[in-house]
PDB file of C-alpha atoms in Angstrom:
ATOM      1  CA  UNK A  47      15.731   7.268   5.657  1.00 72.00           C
ATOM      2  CA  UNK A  48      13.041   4.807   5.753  1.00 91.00           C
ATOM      3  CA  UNK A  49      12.654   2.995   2.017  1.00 97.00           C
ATOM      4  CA  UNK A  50       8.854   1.426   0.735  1.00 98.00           C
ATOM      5  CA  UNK A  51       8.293  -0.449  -2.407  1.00 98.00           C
ATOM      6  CA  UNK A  52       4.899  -0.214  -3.901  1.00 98.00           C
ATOM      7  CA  UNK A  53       5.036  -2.679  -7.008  1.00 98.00           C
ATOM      8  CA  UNK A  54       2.852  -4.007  -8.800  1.00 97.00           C
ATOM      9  CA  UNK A  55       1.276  -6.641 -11.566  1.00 95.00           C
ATOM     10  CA  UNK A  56       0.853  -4.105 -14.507  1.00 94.00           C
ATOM     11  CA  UNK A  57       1.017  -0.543 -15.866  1.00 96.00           C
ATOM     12  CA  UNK A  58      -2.594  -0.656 -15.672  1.00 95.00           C
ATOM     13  CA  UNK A  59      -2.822  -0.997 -11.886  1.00 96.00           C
ATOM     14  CA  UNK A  60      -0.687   2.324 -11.536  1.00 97.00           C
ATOM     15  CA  UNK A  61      -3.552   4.790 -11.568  1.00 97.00           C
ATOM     16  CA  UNK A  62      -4.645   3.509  -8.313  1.00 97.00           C
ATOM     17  CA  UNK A  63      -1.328   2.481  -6.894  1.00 98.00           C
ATOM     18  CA  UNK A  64      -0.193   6.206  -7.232  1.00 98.00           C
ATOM     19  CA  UNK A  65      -2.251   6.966  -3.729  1.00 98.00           C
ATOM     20  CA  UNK A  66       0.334   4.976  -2.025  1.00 98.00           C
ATOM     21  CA  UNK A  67       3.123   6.844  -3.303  1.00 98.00           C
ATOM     22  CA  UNK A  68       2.006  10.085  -2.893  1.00 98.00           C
ATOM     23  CA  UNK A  69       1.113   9.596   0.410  1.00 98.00           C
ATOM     24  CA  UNK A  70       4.209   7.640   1.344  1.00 98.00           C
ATOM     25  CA  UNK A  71       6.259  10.884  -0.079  1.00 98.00           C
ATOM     26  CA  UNK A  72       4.207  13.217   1.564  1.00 98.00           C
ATOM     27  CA  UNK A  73       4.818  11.711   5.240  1.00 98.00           C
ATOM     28  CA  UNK A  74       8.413  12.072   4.361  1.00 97.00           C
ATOM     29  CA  UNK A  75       9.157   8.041   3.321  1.00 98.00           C
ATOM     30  CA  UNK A  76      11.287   7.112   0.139  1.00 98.00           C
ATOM     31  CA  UNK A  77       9.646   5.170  -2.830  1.00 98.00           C
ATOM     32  CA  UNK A  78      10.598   2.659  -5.324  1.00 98.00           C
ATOM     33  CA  UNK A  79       8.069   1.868  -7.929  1.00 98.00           C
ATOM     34  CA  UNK A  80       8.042  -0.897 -10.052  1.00 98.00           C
ATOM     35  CA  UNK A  81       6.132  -3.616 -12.204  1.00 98.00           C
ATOM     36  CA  UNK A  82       6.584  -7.304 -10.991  1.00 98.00           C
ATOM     37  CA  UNK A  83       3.912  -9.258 -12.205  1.00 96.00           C
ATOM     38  CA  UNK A  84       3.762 -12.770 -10.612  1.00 95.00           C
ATOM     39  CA  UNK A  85       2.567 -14.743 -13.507  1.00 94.00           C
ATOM     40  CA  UNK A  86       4.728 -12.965 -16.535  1.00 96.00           C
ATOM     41  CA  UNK A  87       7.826 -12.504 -14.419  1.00 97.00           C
ATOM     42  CA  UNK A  88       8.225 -15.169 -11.591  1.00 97.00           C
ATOM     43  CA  UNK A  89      12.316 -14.878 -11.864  1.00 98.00           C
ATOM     44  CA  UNK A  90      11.688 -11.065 -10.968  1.00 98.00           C
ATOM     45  CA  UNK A  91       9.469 -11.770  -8.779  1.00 98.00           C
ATOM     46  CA  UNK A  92      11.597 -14.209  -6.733  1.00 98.00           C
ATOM     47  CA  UNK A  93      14.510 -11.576  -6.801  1.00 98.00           C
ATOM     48  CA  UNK A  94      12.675  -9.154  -5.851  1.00 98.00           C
ATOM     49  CA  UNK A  95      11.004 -10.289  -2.844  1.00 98.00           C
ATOM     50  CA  UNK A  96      14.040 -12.667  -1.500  1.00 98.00           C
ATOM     51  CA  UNK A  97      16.336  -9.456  -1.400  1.00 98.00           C
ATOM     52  CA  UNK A  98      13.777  -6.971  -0.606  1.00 98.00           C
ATOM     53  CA  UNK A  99      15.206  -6.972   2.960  1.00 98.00           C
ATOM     54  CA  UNK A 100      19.186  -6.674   1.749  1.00 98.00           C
ATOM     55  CA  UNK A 101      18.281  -3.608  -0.438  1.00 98.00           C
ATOM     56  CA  UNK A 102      16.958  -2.170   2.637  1.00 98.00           C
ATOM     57  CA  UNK A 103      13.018  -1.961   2.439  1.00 98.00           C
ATOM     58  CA  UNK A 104      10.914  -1.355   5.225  1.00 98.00           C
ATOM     59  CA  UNK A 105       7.860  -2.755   3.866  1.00 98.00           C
ATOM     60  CA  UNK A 106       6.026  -3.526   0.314  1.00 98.00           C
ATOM     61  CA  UNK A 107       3.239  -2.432  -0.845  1.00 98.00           C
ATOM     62  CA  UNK A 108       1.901  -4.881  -3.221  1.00 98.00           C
ATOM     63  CA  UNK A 109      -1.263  -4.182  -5.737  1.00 97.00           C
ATOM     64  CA  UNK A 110      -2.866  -6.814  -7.572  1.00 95.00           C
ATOM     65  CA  UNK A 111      -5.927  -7.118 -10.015  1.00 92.00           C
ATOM     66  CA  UNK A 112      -7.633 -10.098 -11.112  1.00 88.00           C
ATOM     67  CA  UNK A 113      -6.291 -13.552  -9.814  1.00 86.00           C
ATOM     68  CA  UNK A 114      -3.910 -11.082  -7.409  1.00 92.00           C
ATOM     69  CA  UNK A 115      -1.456 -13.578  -6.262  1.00 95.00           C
ATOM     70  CA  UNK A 116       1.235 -10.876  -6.263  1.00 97.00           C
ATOM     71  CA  UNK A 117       1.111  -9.948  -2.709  1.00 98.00           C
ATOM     72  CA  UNK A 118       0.561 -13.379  -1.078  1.00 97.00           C
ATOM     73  CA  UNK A 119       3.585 -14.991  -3.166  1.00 97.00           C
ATOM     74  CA  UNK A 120       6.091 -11.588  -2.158  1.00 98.00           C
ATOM     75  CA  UNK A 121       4.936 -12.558   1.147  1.00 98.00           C
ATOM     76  CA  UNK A 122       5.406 -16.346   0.836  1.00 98.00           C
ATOM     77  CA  UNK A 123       9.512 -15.334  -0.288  1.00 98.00           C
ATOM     78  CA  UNK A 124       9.918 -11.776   1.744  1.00 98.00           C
ATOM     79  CA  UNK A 125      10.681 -11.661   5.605  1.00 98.00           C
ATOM     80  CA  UNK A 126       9.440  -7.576   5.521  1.00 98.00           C
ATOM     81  CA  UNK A 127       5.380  -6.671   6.036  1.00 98.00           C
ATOM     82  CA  UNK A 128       3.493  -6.714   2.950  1.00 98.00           C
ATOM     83  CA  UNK A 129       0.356  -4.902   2.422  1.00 98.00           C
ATOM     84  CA  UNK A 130      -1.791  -6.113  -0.465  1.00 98.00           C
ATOM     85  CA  UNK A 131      -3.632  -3.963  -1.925  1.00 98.00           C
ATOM     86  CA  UNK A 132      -6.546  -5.278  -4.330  1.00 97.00           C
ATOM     87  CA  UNK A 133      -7.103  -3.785  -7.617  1.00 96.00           C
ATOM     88  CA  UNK A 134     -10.505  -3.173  -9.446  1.00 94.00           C
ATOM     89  CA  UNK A 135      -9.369  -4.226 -12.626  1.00 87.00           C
ATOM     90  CA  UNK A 136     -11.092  -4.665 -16.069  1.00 84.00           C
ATOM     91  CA  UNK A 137     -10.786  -8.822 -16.196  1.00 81.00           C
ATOM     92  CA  UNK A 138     -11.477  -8.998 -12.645  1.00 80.00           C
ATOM     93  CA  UNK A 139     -14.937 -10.341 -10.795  1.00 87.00           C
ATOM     94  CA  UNK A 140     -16.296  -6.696  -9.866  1.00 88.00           C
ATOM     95  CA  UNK A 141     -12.563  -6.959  -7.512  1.00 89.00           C
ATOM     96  CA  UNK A 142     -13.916  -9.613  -5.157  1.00 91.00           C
ATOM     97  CA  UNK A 143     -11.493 -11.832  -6.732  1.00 92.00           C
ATOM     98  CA  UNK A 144      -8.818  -9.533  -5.857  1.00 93.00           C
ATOM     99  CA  UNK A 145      -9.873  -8.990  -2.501  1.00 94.00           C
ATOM    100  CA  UNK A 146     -10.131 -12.999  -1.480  1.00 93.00           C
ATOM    101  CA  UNK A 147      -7.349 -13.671  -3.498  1.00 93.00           C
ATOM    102  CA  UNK A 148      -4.931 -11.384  -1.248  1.00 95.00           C
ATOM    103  CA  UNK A 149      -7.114 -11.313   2.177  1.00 94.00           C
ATOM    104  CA  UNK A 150      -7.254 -15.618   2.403  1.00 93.00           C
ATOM    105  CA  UNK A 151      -4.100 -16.441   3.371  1.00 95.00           C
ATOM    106  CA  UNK A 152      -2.790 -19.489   5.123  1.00 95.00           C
ATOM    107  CA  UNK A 153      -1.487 -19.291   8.473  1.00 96.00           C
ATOM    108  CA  UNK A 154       2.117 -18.080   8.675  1.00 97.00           C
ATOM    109  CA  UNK A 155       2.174 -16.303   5.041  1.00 97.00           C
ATOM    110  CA  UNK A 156       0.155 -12.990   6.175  1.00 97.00           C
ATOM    111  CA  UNK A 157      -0.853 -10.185   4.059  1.00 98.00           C
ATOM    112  CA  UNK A 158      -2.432  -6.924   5.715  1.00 98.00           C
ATOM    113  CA  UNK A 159      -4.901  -6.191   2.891  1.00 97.00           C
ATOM    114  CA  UNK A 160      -6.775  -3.021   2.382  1.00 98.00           C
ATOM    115  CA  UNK A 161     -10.006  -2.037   0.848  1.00 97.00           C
ATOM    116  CA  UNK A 162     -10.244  -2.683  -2.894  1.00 96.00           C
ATOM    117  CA  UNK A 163      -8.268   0.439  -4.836  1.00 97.00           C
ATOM    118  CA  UNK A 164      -7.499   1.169  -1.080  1.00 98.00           C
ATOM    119  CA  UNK A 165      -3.675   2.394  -1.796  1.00 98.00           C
ATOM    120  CA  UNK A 166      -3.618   5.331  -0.113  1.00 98.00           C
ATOM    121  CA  UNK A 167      -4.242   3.521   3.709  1.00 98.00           C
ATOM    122  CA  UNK A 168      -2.036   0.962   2.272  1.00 98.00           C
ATOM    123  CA  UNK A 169       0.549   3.707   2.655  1.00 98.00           C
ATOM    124  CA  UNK A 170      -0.552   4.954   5.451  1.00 98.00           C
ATOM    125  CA  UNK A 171      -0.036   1.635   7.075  1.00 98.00           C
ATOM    126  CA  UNK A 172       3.025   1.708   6.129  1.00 98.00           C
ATOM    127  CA  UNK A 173       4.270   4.408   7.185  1.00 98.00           C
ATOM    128  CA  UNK A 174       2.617   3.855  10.768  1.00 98.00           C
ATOM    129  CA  UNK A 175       4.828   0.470  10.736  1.00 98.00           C
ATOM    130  CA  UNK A 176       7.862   2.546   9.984  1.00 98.00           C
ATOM    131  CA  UNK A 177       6.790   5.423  12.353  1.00 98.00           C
ATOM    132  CA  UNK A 178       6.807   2.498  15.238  1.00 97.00           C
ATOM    133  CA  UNK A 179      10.039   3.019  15.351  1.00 97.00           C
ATOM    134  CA  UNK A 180      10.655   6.092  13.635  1.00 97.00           C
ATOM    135  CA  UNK A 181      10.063   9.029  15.862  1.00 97.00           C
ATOM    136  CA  UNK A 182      10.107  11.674  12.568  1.00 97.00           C
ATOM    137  CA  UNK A 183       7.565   9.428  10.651  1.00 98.00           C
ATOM    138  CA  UNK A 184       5.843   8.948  14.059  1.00 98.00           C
ATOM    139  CA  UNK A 185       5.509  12.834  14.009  1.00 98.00           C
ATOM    140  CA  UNK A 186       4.491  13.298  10.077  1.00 98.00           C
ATOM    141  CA  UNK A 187       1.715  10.373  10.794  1.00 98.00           C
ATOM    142  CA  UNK A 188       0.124  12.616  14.046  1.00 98.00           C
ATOM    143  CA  UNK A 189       0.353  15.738  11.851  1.00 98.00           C
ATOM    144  CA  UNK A 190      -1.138  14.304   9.405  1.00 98.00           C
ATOM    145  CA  UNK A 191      -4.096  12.771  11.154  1.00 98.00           C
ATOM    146  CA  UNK A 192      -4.295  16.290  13.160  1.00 98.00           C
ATOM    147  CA  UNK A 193      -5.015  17.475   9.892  1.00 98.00           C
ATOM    148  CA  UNK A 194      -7.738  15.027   8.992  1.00 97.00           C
ATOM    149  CA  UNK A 195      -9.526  16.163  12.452  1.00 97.00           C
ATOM    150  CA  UNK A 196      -9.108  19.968  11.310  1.00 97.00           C
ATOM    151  CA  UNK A 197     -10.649  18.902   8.160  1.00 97.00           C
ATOM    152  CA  UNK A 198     -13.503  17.496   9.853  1.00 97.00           C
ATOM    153  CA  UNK A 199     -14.181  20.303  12.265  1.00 97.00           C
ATOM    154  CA  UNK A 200     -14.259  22.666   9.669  1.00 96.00           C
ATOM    155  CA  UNK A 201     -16.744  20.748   7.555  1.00 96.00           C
ATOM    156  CA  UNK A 202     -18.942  20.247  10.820  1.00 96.00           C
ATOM    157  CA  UNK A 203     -18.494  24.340  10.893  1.00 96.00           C
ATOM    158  CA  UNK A 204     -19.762  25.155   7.329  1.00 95.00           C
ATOM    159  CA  UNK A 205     -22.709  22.600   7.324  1.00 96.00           C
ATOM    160  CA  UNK A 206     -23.861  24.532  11.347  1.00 94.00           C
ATOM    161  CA  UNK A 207     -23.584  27.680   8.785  1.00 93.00           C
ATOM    162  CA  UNK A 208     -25.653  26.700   6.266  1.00 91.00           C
ATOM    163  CA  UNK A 209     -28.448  24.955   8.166  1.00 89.00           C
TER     164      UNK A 209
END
């Protein structure tokens, strides 16, 4: 079974780091959660990210507020994708902080980064990296956007009803 971490700086970032989880879970991928902030627990931090491969990870989902360096410095330590995900946060510049911070990267230390508070794609796109070579994921991923199309059509439907 395919294994994601979503961590991230504080408890506070949680609220929106929760749409990666639950969508991660609901296209059939295993999560660990945790809290590994980059400036208040750099040993962690190393740890984590150097071994993330060895205790089997597919991919880490990394969400940041503020200064954000959490994603970029997993992925300067971490041989596995990370997706950064910035985070809206109350000592942050409106997030744009957050989002440079994690989308300006230098060459050969990327960082997929997603739309501020953007979690839930950030799971998506992780599960779509697993599903490249995961036919079952592959097959929960086109479900699941089959059912984003139904959703769609059926909208279309009741708005043709109404006008």
């Amino acid at each position: 079974m395919s294994k994601v971490a979503v961590i991230m700086g504080s408890t506070s970032d949680l609220p929106v780091m929760k749409d990666a989880i639950d969508i991660l879970k609901e296209l059939g991928i295993n999560v660990d959660v945790d809290i590994v902030s980059a400036h208040r627990t750099p040993e962690k931090l190393f740890s984590f990210s150097k071994n993330a491969h060895i205790n089997g990870y597919s991919a880490i989902i990394a969400g940041a507020g503020g200064a954000a360096h959490l994603p970029g410095m997993v992925a300067s330590l971490s041989p596995l994708p990370v997706i950064g995900v910035p985070v809206k946060s109350s000592n942050s510049i409106d997030g744009w902080d957050s989002v440079l911070s994690i989308l300006q990267m230098p060459g050969g230390v990327p960082v997929a980064t997603v739309a501020l508070n953007g979690a839930k794609n950030a799971g998506i796109l992780a599960a779509q990296i697993i599903g490249s070579s995961n036919s079952e994921i592959m097959d929960n991923i086109i479900s699941y956007k089959e059912g984003l199309k139904e959703k769609v059509i059926k909208g279309a439907e009741e708005v043709k009803k109404t006008f």
